[in-house]
Coordinates of C-alpha atoms in Angstrom, one line a residue:
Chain I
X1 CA 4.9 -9.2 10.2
X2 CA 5.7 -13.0 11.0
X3 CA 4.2 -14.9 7.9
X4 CA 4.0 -18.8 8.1
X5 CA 3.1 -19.3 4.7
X6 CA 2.4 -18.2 1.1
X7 CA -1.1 -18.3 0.7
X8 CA -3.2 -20.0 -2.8
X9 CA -4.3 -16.7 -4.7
X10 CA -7.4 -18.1 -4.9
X11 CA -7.9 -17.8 -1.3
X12 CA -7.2 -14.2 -1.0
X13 CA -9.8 -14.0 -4.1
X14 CA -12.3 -15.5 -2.1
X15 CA -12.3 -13.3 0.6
X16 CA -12.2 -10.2 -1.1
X17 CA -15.5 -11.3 -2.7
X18 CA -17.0 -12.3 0.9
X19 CA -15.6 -8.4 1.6
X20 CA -18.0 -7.0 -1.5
X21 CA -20.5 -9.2 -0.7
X22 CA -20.5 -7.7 2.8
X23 CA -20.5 -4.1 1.5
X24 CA -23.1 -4.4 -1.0
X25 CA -25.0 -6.0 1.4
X26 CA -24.9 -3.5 3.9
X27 CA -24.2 -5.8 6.3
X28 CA -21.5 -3.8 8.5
X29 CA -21.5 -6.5 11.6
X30 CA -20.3 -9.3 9.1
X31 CA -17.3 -7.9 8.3
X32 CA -15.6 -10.3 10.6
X33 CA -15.8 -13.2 7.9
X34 CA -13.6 -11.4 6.5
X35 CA -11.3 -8.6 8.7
X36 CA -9.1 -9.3 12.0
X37 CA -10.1 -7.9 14.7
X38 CA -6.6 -6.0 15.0
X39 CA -6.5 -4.8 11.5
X40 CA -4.3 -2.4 10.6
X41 CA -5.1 0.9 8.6
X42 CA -2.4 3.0 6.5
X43 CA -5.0 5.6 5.4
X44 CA -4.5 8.4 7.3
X45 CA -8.5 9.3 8.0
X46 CA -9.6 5.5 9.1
X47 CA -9.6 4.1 12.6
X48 CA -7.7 0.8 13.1
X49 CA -9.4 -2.7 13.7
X50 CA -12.2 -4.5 13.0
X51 CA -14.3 -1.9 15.5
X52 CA -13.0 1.0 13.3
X53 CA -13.9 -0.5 10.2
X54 CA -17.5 -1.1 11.2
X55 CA -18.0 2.0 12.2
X56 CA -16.8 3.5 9.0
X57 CA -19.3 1.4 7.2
X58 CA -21.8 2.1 9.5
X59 CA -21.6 5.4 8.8
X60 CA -21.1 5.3 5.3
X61 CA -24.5 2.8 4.5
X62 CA -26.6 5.6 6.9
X63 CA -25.5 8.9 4.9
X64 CA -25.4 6.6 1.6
X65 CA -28.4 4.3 1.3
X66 CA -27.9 3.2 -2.1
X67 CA -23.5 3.0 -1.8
X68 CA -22.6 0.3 -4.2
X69 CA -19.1 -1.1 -5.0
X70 CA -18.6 -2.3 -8.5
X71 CA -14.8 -4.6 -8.5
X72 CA -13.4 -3.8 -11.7
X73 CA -9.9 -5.5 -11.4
X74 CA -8.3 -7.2 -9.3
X75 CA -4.1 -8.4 -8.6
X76 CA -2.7 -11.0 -6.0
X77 CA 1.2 -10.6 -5.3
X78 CA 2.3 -13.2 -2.7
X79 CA -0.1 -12.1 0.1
X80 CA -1.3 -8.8 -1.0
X81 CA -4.6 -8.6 -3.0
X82 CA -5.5 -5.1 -5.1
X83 CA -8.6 -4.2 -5.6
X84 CA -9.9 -1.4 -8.3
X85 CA -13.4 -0.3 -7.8
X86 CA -15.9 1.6 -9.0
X87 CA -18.0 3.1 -5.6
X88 CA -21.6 5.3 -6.1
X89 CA -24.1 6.8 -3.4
X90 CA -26.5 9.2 -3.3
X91 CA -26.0 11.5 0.1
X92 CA -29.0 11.1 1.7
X93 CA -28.1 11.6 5.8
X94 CA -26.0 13.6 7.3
X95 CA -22.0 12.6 6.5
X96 CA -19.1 14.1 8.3
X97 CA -21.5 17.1 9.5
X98 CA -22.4 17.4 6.1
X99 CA -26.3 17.3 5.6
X100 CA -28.1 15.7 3.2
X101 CA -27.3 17.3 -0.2
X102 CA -29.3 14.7 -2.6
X103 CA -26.0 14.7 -4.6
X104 CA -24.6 11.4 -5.8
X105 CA -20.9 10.8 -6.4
X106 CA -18.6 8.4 -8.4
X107 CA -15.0 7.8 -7.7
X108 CA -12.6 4.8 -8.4
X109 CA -10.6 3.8 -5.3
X110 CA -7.8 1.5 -5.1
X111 CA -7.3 -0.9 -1.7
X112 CA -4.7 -3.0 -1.4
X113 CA -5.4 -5.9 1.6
X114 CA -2.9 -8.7 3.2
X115 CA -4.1 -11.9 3.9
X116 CA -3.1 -14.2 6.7
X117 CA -4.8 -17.2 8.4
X118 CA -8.2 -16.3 6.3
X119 CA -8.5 -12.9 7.3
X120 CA -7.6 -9.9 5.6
X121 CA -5.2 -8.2 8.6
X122 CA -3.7 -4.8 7.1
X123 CA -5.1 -2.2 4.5
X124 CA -3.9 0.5 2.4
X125 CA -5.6 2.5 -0.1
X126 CA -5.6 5.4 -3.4
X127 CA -9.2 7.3 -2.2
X128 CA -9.8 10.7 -2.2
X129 CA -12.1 11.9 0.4
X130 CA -11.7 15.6 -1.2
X131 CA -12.8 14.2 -4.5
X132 CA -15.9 12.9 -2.3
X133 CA -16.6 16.1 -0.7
X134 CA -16.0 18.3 -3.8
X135 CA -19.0 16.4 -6.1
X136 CA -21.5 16.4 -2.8
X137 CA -21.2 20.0 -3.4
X138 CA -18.7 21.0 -0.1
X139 CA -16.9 24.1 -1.0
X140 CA -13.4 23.2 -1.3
X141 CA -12.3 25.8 1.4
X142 CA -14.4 23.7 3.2
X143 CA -13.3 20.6 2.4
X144 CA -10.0 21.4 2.8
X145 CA -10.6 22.6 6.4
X146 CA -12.6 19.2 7.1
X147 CA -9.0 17.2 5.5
X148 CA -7.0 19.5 8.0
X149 CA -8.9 18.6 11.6
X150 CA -10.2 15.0 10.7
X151 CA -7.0 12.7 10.9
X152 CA -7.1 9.7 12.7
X153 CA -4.0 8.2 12.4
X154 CA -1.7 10.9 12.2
X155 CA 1.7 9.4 11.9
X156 CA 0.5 8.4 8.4
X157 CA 1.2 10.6 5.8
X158 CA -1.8 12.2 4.3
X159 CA -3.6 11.3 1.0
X160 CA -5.0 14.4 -0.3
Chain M
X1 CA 8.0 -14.9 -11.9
X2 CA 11.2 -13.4 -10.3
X3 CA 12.2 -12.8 -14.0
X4 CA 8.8 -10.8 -14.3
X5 CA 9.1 -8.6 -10.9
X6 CA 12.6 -8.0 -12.2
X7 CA 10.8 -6.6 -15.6
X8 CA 8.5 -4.8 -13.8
X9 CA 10.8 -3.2 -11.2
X10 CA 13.2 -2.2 -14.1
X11 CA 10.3 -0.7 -15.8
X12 CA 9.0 1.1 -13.3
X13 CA 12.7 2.2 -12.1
X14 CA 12.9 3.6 -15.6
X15 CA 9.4 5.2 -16.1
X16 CA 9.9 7.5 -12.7
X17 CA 13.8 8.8 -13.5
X18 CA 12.4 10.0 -17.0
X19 CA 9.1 10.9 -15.4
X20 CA 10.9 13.5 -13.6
X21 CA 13.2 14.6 -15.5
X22 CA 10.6 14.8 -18.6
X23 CA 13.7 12.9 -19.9
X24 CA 11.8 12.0 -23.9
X25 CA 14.3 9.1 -24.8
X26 CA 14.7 7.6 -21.3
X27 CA 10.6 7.5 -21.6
X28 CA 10.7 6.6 -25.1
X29 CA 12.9 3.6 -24.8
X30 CA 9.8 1.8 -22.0
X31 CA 6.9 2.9 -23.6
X32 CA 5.3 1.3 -26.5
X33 CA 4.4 3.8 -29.7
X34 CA 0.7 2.4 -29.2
X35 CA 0.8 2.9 -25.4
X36 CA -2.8 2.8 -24.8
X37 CA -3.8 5.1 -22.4
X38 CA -6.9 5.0 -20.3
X39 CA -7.1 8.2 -18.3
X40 CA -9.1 10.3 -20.1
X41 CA -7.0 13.6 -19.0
X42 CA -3.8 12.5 -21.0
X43 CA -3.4 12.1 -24.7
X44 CA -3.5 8.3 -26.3
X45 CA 0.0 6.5 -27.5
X46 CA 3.8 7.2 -26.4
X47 CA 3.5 10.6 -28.2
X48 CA 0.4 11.7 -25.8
X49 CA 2.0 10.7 -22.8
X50 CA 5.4 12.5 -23.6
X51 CA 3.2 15.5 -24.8
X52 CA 1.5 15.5 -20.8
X53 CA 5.1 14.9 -19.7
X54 CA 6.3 18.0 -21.1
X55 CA 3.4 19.9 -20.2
X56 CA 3.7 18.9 -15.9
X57 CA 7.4 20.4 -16.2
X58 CA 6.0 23.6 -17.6
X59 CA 3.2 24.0 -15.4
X60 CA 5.1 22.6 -12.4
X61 CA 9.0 22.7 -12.8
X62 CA 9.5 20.8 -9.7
X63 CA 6.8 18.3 -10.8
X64 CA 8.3 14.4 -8.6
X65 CA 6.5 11.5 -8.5
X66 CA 7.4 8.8 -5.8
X67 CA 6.7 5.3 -5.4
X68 CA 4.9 4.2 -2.6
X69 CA 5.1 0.6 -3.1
X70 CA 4.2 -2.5 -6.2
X71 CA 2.2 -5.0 -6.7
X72 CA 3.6 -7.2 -9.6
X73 CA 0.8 -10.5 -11.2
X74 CA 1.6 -11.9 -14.3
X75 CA 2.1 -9.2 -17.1
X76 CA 0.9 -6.2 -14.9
X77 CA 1.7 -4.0 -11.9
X78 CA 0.1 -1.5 -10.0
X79 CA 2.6 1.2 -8.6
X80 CA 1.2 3.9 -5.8
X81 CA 2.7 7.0 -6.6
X82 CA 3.3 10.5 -4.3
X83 CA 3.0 12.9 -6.7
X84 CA 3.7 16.5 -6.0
X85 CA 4.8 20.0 -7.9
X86 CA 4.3 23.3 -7.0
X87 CA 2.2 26.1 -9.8
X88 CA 4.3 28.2 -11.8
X89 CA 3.3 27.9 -15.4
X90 CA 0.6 27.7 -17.1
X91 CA -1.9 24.9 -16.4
X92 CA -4.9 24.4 -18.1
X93 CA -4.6 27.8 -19.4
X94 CA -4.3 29.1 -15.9
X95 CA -1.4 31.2 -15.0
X96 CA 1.5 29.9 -12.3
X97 CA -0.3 31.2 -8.8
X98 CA 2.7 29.2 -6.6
X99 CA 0.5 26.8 -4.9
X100 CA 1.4 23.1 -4.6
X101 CA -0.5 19.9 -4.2
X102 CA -0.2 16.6 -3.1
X103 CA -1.5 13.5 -3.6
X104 CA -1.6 9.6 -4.0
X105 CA -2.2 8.0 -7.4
X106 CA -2.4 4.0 -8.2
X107 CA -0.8 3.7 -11.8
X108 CA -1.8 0.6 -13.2
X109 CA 0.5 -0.8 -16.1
X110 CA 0.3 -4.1 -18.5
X111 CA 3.5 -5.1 -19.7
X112 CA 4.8 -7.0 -22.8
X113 CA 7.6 -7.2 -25.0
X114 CA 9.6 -5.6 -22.1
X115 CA 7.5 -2.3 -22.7
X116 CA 4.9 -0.9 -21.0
X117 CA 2.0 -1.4 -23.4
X118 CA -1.1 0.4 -21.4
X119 CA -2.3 2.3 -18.9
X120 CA -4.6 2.7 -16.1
X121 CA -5.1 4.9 -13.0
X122 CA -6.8 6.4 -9.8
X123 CA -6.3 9.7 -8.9
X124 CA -7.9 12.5 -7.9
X125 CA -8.7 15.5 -10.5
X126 CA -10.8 17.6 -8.2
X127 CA -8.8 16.7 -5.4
X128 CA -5.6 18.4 -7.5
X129 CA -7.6 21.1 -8.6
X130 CA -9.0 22.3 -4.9
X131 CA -5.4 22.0 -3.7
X132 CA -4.2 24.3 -6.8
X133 CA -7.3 27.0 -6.2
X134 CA -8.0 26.1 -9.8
X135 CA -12.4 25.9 -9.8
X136 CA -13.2 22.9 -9.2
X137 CA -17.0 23.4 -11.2
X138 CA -17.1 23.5 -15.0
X139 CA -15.6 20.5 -16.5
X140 CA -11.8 21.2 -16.8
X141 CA -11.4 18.1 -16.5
X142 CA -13.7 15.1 -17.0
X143 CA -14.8 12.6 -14.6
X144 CA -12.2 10.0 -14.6
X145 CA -12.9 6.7 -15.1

């Protein structure tokens, strides 16, 4: 990646909170203010650019009605940004071709975005979709099975 | 901040090698006796954290964590971590079955006087657990936080 120059922390602060604001806001198809549309994605089960990313969200605020990101910490290096956060929903639609169970979960994820020219353009995180899966109430053989078919990017190395 | 990432680097450097070799002095020498530890799986203080070392080899005596890649601002870093090992002790007072797992952990760390001084993280318990065969219902371990 060809970087022209360091950017002010403060920007890359900035735009992480436009990204929360976004997310919390349920607003999927205003994720451009703050995502490239060629955005690349490390995590093995996501689907690249800005497209992929809506999608996911899309997705995510239809089987989860009340999701809700809380940002408990956050670290600029150079033109990285991390982001620790607190995410909650209650499962109300189908997700993944799992119905509706009523359950809620709670899991702390980690993402990790690099900034250039104001957007964020590449993504890697710490989240455990088993972890997910396993407080809706999936049986872990069938969780596991899920894990072992749904790769999208599969020269990434799998998070488990 | 060079001088910092250098600190950070070396400390992190240090806290894998005796990670894996549950090596007590090598860990000893990086960890401060008041470590404060906030995963709620692993016991408080240097002592706690060598007492968990210990018992990872037993349970898993191949137990190897990896590092993925740092992020380094002001006195703190975040490290993502592979961490894999492979059932063949006791675990939680289950016996050795000879599964493994695998999985991705951010360790957060804050740094100062050259030691590490405390301790965050994001990891998976039931994701460890499902992987193991261990039952995921039942509380053995908390939710994280």
């Amino acid at each position: 990646m060809v970087r022209t120059d360091t950017p002010d922390r403060q920007q890359l602060i900035d735009l992480l909170h436009v990204f929360v604001r976004v997310t919390n806001g349920h607003d999927a198809q205003s994720l451009g203010l703050c995502i490239a549309d060629q955005y690349r994605q490390h995590n093995p089960y996501a689907a690249q650019d800005l497209s992929g990313v809506i999608d996911y969200f899309v997705m995510m605020f239809t089987a989860f009605p009340d999701m809700h990101a809380e940002l408990l910490d956050v670290m600029v290096d150079g033109d990285v940004i991390s982001a620790r956060c607190r995410v909650r929903g209650t499962h109300q639609a189908d997700f993944l071709g799992f119905a509706a169970t009523g359950r809620q979960f709670e899991i702390i994820t980690v993402d990790y975005f690099r900034y250039r020219d104001g957007l964020f353009v590449e993504h890697w995180d710490v989240i455990s979709v088993l972890e997910l899966l396993v407080q809706l109430g999936v049986s872990p053989h069938e969780s596991q099975q899920f894990l072992s078919t749904a790769k999208l990017n599969p020269s990434e190395e799998e998070e488990k | 901040m060079t001088a910092l990432r250098d600190t950070a680097t070396r400390l992190s450097d240090q806290f894998l090698a005796a990670l894996n070799q549950n090596d007590v002095a090598g860990m000893s020498q990086i960890v401060a006796p008041g470590y404060v530890q906030h995963n709620p799986e692993v016991p408080g203080g240097r002592e706690g954290l060598l007492s968990w070392m210990a018992s990872m080899h037993i349970a898993f005596p191949d137990f190897m964590v990896e590092r993925l890649d740092m992020i380094v601002d002001a006195d703190r870093l975040v490290v993502r971590h592979r961490v894999s090992g492979t059932h063949l002790g006791e675990f939680l007072g289950w016996p050795g079955s000879g599964r493994s797992f695998v999985m991705h952990t951010a360790e957060f760390f804050r740094i100062a006087d050259g030691v590490l001084q405390e301790h965050w993280d994001v990891w998976s318990p039931q994701g460890m657990l499902v992987q193991l065969g261990l039952p995921v219902e039942g509380g053995l371990f908390t939710t994280f936080g």
